Each structure stands twice: as structure tokens, then as C-alpha cells.
CSV table of C-alpha atoms in Angstrom, one decimal:
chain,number,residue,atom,x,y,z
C,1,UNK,CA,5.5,-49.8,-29.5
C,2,UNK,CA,6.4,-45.6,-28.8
C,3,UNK,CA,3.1,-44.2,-27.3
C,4,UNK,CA,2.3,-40.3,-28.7
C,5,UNK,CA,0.3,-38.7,-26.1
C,6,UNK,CA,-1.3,-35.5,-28.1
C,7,UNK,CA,-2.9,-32.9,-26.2
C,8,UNK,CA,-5.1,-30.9,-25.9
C,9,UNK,CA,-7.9,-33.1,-27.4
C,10,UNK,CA,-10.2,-29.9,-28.5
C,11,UNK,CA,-8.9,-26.2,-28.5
C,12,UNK,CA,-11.0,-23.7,-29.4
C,13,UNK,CA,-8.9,-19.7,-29.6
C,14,UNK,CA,-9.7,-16.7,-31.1
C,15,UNK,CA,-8.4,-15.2,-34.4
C,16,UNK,CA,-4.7,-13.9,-34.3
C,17,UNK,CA,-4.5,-15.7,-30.9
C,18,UNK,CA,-0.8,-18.2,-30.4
C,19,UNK,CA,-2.0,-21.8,-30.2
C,20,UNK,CA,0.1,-24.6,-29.2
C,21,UNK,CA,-0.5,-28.3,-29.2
C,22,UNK,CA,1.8,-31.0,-27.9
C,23,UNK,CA,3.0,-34.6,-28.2
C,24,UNK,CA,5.0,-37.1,-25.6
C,25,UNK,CA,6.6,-39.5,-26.9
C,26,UNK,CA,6.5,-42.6,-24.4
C,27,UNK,CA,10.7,-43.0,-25.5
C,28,UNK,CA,13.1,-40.9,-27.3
C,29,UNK,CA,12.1,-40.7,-30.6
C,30,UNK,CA,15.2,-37.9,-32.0
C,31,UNK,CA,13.9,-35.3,-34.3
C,32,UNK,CA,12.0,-37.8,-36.2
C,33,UNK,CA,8.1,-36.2,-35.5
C,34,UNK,CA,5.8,-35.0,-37.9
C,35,UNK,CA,2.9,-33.0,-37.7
C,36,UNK,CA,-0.3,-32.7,-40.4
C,37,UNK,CA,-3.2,-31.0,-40.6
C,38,UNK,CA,-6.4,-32.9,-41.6
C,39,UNK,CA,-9.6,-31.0,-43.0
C,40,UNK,CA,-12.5,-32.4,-43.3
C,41,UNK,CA,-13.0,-34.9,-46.4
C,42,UNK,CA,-9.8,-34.6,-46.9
C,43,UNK,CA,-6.3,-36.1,-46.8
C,44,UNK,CA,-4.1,-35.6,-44.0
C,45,UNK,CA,-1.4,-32.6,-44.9
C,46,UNK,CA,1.7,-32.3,-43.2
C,47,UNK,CA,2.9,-29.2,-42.1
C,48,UNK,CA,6.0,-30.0,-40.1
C,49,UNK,CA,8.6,-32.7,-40.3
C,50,UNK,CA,12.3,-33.6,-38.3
C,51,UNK,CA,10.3,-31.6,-35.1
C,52,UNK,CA,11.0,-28.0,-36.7
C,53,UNK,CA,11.0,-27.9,-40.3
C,54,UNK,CA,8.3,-26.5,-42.1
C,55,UNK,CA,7.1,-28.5,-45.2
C,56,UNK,CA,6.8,-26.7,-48.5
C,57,UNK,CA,3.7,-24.5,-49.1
C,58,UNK,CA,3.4,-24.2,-45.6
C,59,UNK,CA,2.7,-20.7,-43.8
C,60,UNK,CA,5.1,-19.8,-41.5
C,61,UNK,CA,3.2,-18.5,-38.7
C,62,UNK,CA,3.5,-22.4,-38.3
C,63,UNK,CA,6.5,-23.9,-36.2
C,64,UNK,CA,7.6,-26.7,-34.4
C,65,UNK,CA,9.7,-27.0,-31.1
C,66,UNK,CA,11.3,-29.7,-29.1
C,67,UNK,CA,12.1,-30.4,-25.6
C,68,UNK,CA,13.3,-33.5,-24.6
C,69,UNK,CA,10.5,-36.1,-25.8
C,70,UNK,CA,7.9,-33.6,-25.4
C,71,UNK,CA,7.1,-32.1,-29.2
C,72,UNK,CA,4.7,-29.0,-29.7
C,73,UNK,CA,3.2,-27.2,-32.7
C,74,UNK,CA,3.0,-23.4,-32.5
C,75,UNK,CA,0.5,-21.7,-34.9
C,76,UNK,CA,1.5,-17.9,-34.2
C,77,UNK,CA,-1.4,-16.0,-35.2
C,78,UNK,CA,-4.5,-17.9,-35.6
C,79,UNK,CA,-6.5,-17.7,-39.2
C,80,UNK,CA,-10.0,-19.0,-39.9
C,81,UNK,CA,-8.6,-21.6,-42.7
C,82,UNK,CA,-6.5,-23.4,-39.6
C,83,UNK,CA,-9.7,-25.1,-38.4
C,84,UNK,CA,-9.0,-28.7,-38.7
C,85,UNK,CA,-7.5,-31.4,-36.5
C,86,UNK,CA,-3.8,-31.9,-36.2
C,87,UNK,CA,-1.8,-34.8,-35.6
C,88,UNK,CA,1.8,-35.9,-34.3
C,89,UNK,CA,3.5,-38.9,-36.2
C,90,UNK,CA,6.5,-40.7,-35.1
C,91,UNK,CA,8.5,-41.7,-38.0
C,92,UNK,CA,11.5,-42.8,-35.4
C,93,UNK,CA,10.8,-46.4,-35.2
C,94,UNK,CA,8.0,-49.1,-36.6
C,95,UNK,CA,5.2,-49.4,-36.0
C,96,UNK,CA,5.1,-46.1,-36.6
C,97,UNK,CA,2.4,-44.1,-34.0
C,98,UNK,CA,0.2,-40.9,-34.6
C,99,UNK,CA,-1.1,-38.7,-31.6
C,100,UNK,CA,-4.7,-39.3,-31.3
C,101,UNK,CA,-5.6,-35.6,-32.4
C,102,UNK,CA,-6.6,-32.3,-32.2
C,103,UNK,CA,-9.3,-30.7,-32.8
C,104,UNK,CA,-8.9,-26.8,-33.3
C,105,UNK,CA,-11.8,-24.4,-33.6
C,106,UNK,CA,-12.2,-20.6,-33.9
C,107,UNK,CA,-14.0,-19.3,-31.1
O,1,UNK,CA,4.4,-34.5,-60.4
O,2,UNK,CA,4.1,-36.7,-57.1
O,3,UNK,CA,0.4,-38.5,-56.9
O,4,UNK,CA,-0.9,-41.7,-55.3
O,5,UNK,CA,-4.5,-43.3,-56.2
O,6,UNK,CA,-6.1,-46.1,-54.5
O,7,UNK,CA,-8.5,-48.5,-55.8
O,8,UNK,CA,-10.7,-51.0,-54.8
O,9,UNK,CA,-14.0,-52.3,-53.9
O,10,UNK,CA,-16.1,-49.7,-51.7
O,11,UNK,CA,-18.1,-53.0,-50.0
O,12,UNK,CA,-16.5,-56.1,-48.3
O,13,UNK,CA,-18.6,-59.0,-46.4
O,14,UNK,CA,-17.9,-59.9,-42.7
O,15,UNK,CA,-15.0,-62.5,-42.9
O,16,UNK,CA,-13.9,-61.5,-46.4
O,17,UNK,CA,-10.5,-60.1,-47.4
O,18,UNK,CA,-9.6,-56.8,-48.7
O,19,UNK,CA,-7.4,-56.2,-51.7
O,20,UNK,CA,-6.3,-52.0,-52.2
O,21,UNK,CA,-4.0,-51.1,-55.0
O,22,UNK,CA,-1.8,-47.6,-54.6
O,23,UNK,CA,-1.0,-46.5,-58.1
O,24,UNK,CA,1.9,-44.3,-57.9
O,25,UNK,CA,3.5,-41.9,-60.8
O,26,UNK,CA,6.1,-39.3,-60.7
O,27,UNK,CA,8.5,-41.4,-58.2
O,28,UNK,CA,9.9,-44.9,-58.3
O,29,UNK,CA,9.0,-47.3,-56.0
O,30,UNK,CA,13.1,-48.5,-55.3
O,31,UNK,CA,13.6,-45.5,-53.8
O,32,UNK,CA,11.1,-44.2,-51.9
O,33,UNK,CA,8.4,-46.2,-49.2
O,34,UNK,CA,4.8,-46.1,-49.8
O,35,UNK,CA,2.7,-46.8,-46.5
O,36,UNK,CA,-1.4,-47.7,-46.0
O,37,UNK,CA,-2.9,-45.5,-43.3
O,38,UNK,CA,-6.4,-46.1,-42.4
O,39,UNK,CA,-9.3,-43.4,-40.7
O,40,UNK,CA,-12.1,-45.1,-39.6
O,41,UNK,CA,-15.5,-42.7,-39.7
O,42,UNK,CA,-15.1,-39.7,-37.5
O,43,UNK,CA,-12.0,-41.3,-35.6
O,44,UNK,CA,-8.0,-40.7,-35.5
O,45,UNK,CA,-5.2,-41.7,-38.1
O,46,UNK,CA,-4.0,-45.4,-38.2
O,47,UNK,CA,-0.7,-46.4,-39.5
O,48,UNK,CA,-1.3,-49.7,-41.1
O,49,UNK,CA,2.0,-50.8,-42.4
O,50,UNK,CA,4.7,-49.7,-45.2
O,51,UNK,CA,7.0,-50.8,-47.7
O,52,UNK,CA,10.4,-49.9,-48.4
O,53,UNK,CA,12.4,-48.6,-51.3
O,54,UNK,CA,14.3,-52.4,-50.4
O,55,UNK,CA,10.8,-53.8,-50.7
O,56,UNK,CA,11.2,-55.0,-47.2
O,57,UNK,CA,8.0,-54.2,-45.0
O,58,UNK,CA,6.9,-53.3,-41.4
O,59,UNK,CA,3.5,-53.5,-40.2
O,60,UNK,CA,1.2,-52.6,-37.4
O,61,UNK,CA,1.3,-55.1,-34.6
O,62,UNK,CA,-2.2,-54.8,-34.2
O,63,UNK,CA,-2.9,-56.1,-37.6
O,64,UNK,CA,0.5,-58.1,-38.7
O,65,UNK,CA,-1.5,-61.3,-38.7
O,66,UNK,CA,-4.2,-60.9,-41.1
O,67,UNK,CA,-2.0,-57.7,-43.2
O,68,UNK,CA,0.2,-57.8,-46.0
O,69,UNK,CA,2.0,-55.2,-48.2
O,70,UNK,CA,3.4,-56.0,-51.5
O,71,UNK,CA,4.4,-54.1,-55.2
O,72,UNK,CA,4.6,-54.4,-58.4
O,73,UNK,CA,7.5,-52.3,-59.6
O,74,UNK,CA,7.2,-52.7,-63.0
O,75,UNK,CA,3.6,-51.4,-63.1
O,76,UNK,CA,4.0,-48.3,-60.1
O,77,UNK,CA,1.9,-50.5,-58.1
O,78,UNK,CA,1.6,-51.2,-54.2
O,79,UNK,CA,-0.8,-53.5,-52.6
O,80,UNK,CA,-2.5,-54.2,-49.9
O,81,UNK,CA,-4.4,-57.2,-48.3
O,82,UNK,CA,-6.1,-57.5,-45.1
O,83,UNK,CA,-8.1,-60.8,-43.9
O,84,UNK,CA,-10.7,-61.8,-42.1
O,85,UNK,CA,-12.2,-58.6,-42.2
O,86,UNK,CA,-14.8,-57.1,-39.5
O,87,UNK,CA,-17.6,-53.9,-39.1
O,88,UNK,CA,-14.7,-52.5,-37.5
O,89,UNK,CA,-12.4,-52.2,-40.2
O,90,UNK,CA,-14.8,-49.8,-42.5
O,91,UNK,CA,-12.4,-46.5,-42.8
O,92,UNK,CA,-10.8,-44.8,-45.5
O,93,UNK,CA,-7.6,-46.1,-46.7
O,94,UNK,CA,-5.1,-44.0,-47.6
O,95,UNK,CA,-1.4,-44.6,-49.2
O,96,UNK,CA,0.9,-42.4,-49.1
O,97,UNK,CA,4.6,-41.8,-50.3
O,98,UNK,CA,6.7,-41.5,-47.0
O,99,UNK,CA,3.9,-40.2,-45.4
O,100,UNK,CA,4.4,-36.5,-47.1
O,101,UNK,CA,2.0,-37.3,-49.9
O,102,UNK,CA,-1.1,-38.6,-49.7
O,103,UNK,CA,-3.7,-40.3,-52.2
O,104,UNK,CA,-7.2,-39.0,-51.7
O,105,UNK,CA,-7.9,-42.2,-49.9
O,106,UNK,CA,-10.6,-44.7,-50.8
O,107,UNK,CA,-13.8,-45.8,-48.1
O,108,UNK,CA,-13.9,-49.2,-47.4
O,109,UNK,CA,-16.9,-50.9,-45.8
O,110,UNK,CA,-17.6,-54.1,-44.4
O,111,UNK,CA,-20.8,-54.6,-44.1
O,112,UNK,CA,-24.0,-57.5,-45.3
């Protein structure tokens, strides 16, 4: 099975601050990573997919980058409504694999 | 539009087996994969298995024994049935339609 190895585990930035979170993939996995954003009570909502492209509805001071196997999200300027925890998904082979998460908070 | 509901029964006994229906509407099931993710309490995202637009299936290998994913095309309907079920099963369940939309997800406990 492809191992996602998500860190940081708990981030917590300031408002308008860059944050960036990251997932390794334990084999190459291609462009086929998603990310999501999980509130609480709530259903997981994903926010990036294929490594860089944004999903609808989704602000763009969200992005996503890729080097090698190494995956990152970028928020660019930190709101209060991006509290949550995010997670990686690779979609590149079964079982798929989600990054065990992270949780952002607004210092 | 896209939405996905599950249903089922909220409380499951020690040993018993869990049945989950995914009622889908605004896609068809031939052409798109629906997949069961599970959360248990205050913990990470678990991909429990998934079916095709083929109606083939891939599961987690934790849980391939005692798992099973099925549909019903004709009635928009995906399934899922888990045995031999343990404390450490009670999550929420969700499905979701190639794991873009989500259903609002359904808490499962198993519990005496």
C-alpha cells in the first residue's frame, strides 16, 4: 500500500500569514493527490485535485505544488474561516491512502 | 444536482454486521465510482473501499475480509456490508461520488 506522510500534525499562524502543509508519498503517485478541508461536524471538502488544480468554489489564495513525491498545500493569506483540518488523498492506486491530518488554528 | 445520502442503523451489537445504503441522485452509477470512507470519533479519514462505473470494486486491505461493496443501479443505490463488527469500528460513514462529493455521513456505533 502507498504511505502519505502529512505534516505538520498541528499549525497554528496568524491571520494573512502563508501556511504550507505537506504530503510524501512512500512511491510515485503522478499528479493524482487531493487535498480537503474538514470542519468540524462536517463532511470532508476538497479543495485541490491532480496536485494543483483548484476545485470549484474554492478561494484562490489556495494552491497546490509538486515536487517529486513530496506534495504541499499553500494557503496564501490566512482567514479565520480556514480553521479546520486538512488532508492529502492518493487517488493514484488502491487502496487508496489519506495523510493522517492537519490541524490548522489561528493564533 | 450532485447529492449522496446514507442510511442505516445508528447502533450495531459486538459481532454483528453492518448494512449502509448510499442513495445517489443527479449522476448515474455506470459512469461514475461511489466510495465508503469512514472517521472514527475525533480521529483521521479512512478509505474503506469503492465501486466502479464497471461495478468492479477495490477495497481496503485492512478490512477486504469482512467488507463488501455492491449497487443497485436501477434504484441509485450503493451498499455497503461490513462483518463481524467491533467497539472499534463506531465512526461516521461517509459515501461519496469519486471522492469530490460527499454525503453528510451517517454515525455508526457498535456498542451493548
Amino acid at each position: 500500500d502507498i504511505q502519505m506522510t502529512q505534516s505538520p500534525a498541528s499549525l497554528s499562524a496568524s491571520l494573512e500569514e502563508i501556511v504550507t502543509i505537506t504530503c510524501q508519498a512512500s512511491q510515485d503517485i503522478g499528479n493524482w493527490l487531493a487535498w480537503y478541508q474538514q470542519k468540524p461536524g462536517k463532511s470532508p471538502q476538497l479543495l485541490i485535485y491532480g496536485a494543483t488544480s483548484l476545485a470549484d468554489g474554492v478561494p484562490s489564495r489556495f494552491s497546490g505544488s509538486r515536487s517529486g513525491t513530496q506534495y504541499s498545500l499553500k494557503i496564501s493569506r490566512l482567514q479565520v474561516e480556514d480553521i479546520g483540518i486538512y488532508y492529502c488523498l492518493q487517488a493514484y492506486s488502491a487502496p487508496l491512502t489519506f495523510g493522517s491530518g492537519t490541524k490548522l488554528e489561528i493564533k | 444536482q450532485v447529492q449522496l445520502k446514507e442510511s442505516g442503523p445508528g447502533l450495531v451489537q459486538p459481532s454483528q454486521t453492518l448494512s449502509l445504503t448510499c442513495t445517489v441522485s443527479g449522476f448515474s452509477l455506470t459512469s461514475n465510482s461511489v466510495h465508503w470512507v469512514r472517521q472514527p470519533p475525533g480521529k483521521g479519514l479512512e478509505w474503506m473501499g469503492g465501486i466502479w462505473g464497471d461495478g468492479s470494486t477495490d477495497y481496503n486491505s485492512a478490512l477486504k475480509s469482512r467488507l463488501s461493496i455492491s449497487r443497485d443501479t436501477s434504484k441509485s443505490q450503493v451498499f455497503l456490508k461490513m462483518n463481524s463488527l467491533q467497539t472499534d469500528d463506531t465512526a461516521i460513514y461517509f459515501c461519496t461520488r469519486w471522492l469530490a462529493y460527499w454525503g453528510q455521513g451517517t454515525l455508526v456505533t457498535v456498542s451493548s
